[in-house]
Short mmCIF file of C-alpha atoms in Angstrom, two decimals:
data_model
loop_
_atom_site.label_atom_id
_atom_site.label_comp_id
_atom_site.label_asym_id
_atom_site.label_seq_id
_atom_site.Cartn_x
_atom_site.Cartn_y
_atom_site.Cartn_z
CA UNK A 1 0.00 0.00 0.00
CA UNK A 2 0.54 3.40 0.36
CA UNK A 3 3.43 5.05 2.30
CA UNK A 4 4.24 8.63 3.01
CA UNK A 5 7.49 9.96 4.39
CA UNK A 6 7.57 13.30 6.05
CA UNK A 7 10.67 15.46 6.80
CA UNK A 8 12.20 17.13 8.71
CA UNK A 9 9.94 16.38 11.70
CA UNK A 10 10.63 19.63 13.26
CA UNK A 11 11.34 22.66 11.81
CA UNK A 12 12.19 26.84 13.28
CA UNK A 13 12.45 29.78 11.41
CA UNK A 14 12.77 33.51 11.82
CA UNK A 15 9.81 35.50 11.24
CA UNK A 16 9.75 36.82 7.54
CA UNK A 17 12.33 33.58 6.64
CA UNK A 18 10.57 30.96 4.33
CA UNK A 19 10.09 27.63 5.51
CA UNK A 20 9.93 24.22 3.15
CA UNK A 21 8.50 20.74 3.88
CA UNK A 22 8.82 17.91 2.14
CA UNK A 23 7.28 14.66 1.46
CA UNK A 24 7.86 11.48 -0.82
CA UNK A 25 5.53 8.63 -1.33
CA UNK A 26 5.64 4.94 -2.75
CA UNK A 27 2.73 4.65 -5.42
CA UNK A 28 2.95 6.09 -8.57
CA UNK A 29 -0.73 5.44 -8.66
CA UNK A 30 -1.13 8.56 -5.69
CA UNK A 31 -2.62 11.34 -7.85
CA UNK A 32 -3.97 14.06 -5.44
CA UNK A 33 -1.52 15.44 -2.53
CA UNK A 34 -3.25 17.54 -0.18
CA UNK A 35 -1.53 19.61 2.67
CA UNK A 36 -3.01 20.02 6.20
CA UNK A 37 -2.66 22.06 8.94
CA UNK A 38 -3.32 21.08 12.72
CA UNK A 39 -3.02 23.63 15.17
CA UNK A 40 -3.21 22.28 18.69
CA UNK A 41 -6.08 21.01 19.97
CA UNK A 42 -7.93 21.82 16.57
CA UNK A 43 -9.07 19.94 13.10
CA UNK A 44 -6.62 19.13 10.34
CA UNK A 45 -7.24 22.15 7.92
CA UNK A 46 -6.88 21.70 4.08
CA UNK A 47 -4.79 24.59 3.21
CA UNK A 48 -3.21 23.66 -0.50
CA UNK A 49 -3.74 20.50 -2.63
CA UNK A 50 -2.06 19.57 -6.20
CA UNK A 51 -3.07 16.85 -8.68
CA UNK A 52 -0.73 14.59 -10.70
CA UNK A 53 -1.25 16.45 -13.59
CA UNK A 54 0.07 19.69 -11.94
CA UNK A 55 4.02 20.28 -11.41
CA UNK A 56 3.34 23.60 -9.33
CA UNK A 57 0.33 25.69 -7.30
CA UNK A 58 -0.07 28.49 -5.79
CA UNK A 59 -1.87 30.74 -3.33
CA UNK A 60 -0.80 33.52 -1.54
CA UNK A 61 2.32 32.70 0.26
CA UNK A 62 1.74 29.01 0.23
CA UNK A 63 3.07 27.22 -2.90
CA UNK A 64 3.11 23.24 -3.78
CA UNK A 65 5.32 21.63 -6.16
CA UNK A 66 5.28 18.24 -7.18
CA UNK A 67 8.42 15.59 -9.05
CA UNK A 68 6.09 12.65 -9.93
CA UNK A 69 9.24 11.24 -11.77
CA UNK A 70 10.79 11.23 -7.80
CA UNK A 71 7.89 10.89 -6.38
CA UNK A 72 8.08 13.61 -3.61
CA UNK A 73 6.04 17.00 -3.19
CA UNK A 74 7.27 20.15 -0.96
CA UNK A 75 5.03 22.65 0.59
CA UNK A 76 6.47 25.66 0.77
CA UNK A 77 5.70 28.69 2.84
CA UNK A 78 6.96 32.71 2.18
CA UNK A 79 7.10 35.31 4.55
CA UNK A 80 6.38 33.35 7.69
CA UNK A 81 4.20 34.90 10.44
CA UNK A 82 3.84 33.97 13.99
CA UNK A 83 0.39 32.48 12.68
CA UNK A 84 1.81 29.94 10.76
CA UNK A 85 2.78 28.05 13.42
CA UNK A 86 0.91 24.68 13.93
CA UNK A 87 1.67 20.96 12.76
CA UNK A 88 1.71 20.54 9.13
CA UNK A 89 0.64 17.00 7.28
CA UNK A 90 1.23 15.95 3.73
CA UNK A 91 -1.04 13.31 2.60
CA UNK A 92 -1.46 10.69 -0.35
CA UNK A 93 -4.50 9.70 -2.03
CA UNK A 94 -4.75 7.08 -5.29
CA UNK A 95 -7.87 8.14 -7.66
CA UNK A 96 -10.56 5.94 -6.40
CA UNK A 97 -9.63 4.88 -2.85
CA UNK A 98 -10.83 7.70 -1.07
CA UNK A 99 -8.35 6.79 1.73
CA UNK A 100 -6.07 9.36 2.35
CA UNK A 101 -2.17 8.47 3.87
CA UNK A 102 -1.21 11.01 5.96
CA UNK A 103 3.10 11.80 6.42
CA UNK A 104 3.96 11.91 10.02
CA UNK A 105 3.47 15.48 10.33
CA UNK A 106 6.21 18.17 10.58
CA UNK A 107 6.12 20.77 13.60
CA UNK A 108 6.79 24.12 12.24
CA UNK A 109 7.75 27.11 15.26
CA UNK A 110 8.32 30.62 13.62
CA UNK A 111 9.99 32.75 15.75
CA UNK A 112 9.57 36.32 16.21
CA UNK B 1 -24.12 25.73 6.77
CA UNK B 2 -22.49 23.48 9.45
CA UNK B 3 -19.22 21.85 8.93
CA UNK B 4 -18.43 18.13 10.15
CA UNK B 5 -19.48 17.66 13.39
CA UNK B 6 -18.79 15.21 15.95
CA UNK B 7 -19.65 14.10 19.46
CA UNK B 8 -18.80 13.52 21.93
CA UNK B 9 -15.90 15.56 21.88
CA UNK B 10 -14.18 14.17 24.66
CA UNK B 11 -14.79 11.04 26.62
CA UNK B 12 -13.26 8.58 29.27
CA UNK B 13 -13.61 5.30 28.89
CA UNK B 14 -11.87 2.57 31.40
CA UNK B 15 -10.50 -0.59 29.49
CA UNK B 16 -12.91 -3.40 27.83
CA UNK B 17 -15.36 -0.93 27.89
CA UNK B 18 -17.29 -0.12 24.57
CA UNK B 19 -17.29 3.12 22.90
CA UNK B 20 -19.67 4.89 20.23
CA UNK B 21 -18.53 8.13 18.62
CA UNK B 22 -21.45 9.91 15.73
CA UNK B 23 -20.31 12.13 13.29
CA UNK B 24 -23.00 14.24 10.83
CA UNK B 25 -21.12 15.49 7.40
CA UNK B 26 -21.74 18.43 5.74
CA UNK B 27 -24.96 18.60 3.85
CA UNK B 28 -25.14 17.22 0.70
CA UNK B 29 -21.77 15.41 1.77
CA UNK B 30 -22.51 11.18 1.10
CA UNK B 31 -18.95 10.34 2.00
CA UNK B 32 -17.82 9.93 5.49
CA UNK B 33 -14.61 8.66 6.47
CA UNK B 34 -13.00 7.83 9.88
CA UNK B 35 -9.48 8.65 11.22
CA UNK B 36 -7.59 7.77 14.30
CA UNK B 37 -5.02 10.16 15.18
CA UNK B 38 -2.62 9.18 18.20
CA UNK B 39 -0.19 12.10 20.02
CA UNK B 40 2.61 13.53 17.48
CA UNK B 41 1.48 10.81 14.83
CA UNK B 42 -0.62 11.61 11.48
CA UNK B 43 -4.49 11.03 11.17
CA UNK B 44 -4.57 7.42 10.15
CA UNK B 45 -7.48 5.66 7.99
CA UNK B 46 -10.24 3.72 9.90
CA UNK B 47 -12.81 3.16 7.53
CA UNK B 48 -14.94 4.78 4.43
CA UNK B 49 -18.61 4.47 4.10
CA UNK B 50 -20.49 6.04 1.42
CA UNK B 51 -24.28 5.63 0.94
CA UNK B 52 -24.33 3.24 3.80
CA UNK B 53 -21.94 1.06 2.26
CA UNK B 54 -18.34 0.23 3.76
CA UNK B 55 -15.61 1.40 0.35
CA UNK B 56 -12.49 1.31 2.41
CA UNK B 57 -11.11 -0.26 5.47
CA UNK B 58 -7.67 0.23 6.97
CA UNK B 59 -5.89 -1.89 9.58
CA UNK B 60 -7.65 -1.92 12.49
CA UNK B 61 -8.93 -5.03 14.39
CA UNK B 62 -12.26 -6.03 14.34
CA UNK B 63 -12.89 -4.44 17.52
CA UNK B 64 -13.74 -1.33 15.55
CA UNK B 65 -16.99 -1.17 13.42
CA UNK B 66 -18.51 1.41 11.81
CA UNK B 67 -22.18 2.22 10.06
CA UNK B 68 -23.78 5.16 7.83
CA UNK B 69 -27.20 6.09 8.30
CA UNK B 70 -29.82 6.92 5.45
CA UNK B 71 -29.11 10.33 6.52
CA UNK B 72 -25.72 9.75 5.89
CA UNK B 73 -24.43 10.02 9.65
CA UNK B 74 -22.03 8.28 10.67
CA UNK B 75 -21.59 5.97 14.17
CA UNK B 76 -18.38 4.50 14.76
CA UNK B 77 -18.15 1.55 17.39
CA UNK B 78 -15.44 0.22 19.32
CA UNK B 79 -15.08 -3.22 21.51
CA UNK B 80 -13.41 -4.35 24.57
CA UNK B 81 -10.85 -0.75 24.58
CA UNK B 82 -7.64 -0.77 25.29
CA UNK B 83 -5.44 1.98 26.66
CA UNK B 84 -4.07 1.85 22.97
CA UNK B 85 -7.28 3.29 21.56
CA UNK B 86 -6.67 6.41 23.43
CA UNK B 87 -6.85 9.00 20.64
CA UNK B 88 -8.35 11.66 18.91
CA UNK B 89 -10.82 10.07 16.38
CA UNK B 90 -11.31 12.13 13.35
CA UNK B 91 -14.24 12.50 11.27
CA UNK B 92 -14.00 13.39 7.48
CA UNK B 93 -16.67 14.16 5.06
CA UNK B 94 -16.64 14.32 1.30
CA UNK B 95 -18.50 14.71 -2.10
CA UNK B 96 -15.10 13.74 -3.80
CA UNK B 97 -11.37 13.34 -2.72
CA UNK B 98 -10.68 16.50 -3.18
CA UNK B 99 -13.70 18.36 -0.92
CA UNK B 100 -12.33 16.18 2.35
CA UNK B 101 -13.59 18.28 5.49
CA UNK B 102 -12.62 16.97 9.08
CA UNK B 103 -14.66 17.81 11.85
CA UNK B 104 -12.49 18.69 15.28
CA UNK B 105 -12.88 15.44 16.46
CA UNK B 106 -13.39 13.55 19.91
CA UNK B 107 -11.03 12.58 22.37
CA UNK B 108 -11.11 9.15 23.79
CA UNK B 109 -8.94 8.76 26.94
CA UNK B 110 -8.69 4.97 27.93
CA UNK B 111 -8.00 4.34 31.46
#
């Protein structure tokens, strides 16, 4: 089955520094990667996704890219705020199984 | 209009008890899924049900069971708990992979 790998596991940066996150995964049949994020005590929040057919997405400061030929996908986040702080998941999903695979999540402090 | 929501949204349970956590998705949602999501780990799949029928189970023991209701809500069950069960039990509703909406979950401490 499916397996997501999630690094670094822990990550601080200066306020205003960019942060990146990265994932790889073991099925080429995965064709929707969806990013969430958990801030304590609270949901897991959808806050970017990317198909397959999509190398790169974005919104705002938040940007996605995708290496299907590698197999990984990075989340990457500009101009970091004191907000953005919170647990952040990648997750897997093959067309059709409508079981997502979360990574083991990455804890991301931004100091001010 | 209402997200995902679920209840109880925390409970204590001693072990071999048994345990039933409801979920209602977001209207016109036909999809609900079900996650268990231990301390510093990601959400991981417990089952899928859509209209009332099981699509996708992940591996759990047969201690857990799960149902949808014609209204599309969602009960999930489990057996004889152990203190491994203590989690935060995620509920996730969809019209398609891509619309997934978790509710904020309940908290099962097993003592």
């Amino acid at each position: 089955g499916e397996n997501v790998e999630q690094h670094p596991s822990t990550l601080s940066v200066q306020e205003g520094d960019s942060a990146v996150i990265k994932c790889t995964y073991s099925d080429s049949a995965s064709n929707y990667f969806p990013w969430y994020k958990q801030e304590l005590g609270k949901r897991p929040q959808l806050i970017i996704d990317i198909r397959s057919n999509v190398g790169e997405k974005k919104d705002q400061r938040i940007a996605v890219t995708l290496n299907k030929t590698a197999k990984h996908f990075s989340l990457h986040i500009t101009e970091t705020q004191p907000e953005d702080s919170a647990v952040y998941f990648c997750a897997a999903i093959i067309q059709g199984a409508q079981k997502l695979v979360f990574g083991q999540g990455t804890r991301l402090t931004i100091n001010p | 209009d209402a997200g995902v929501t679920q209840s109880p949204t925390h409970l204590i349970k001693t072990r071999g008890q048994q345990v039933t956590l409801r979920c209602s998705p977001i209207s016109g949602h036909k999809s609900v899924s079900w996650y268990q999501q231990v301390l510093g780990q990601g959400p991981q799949f417990i089952f899928q049900y859509y209209e009332k029928e099981e699509r996708g189970r992940g591996n759990f023991p047969d201690r857990f069971s799960a149902r949808q209701f014609p209204n599309y809500s969602s009960e999930l069950n489990v057996n004889a708990l152990l203190l491994g069960d203590s989690a935060l039990y995620l509920c996730a509703s969809s019209q398609g992979v891509t619309s997934t909406t978790f509710g904020s979950g309940t908290r099962l401490t097993v003592v």
